[in-house]
XYZ file of C-alpha atoms in Angstrom:
68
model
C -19.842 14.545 -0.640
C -19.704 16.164 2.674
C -17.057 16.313 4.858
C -16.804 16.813 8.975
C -13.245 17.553 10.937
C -13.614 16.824 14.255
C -11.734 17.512 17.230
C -12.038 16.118 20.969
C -9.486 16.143 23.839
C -10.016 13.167 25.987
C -9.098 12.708 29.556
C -5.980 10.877 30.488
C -7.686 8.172 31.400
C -9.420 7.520 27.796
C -6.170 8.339 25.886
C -4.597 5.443 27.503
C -7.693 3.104 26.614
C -7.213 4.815 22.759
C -4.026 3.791 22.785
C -4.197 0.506 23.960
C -7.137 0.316 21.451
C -4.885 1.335 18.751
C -2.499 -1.121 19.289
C -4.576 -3.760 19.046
C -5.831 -2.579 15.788
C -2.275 -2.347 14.459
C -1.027 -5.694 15.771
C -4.374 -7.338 14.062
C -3.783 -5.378 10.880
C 0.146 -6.251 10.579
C -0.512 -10.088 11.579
C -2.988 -10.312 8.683
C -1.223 -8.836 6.498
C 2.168 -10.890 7.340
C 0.121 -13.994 7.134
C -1.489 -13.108 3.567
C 1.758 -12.089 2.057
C 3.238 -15.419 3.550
C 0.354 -17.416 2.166
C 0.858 -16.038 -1.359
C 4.736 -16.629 -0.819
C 4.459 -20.201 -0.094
C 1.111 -21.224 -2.303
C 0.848 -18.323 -4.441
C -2.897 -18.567 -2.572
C -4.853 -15.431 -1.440
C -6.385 -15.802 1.213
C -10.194 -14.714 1.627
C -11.683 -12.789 4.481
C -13.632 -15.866 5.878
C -10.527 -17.999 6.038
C -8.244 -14.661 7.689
C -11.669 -14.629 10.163
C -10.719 -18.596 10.887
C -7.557 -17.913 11.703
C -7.850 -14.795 13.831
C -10.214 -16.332 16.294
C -7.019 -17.801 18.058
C -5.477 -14.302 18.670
C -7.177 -13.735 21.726
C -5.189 -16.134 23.080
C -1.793 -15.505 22.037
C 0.028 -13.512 24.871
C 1.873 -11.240 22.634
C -1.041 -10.019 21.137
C -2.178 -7.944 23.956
C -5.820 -7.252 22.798
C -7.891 -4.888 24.571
């Protein structure tokens, strides 16, 4: 297996959209992973990707979620 390192230097302006990127990619990530473990806690259920899909369509729309 191959293997490429990379390196770029974006402008301000992009560094800010990364970041802003980022964070939405972290908030996603923690929320599903609060509402598996919570699911399991309260059902011993896992949940499957479909059903997490379900219930991140409403994200969007959640103010404190501030997605890109």
């Amino acid at each position: 297996m191959k293997a490429y390192q990379l390196r770029f230097y974006p402008t301000s302006r992009q560094r800010k959209q990364l970041a802003k990127e980022f964070n939405a990619c972290w908030y996603v990530w923690n929320w599903a992973l609060r509402t598996r473990s919570d699911a399991y806690k309260a059902c011993k259920e896992s949940l499957t990707v479909r059903r997490m899909g379900i219930k991140a369509c409403g994200l969007a729309d959640k103010p404190e979620a501030c997605l890109v």
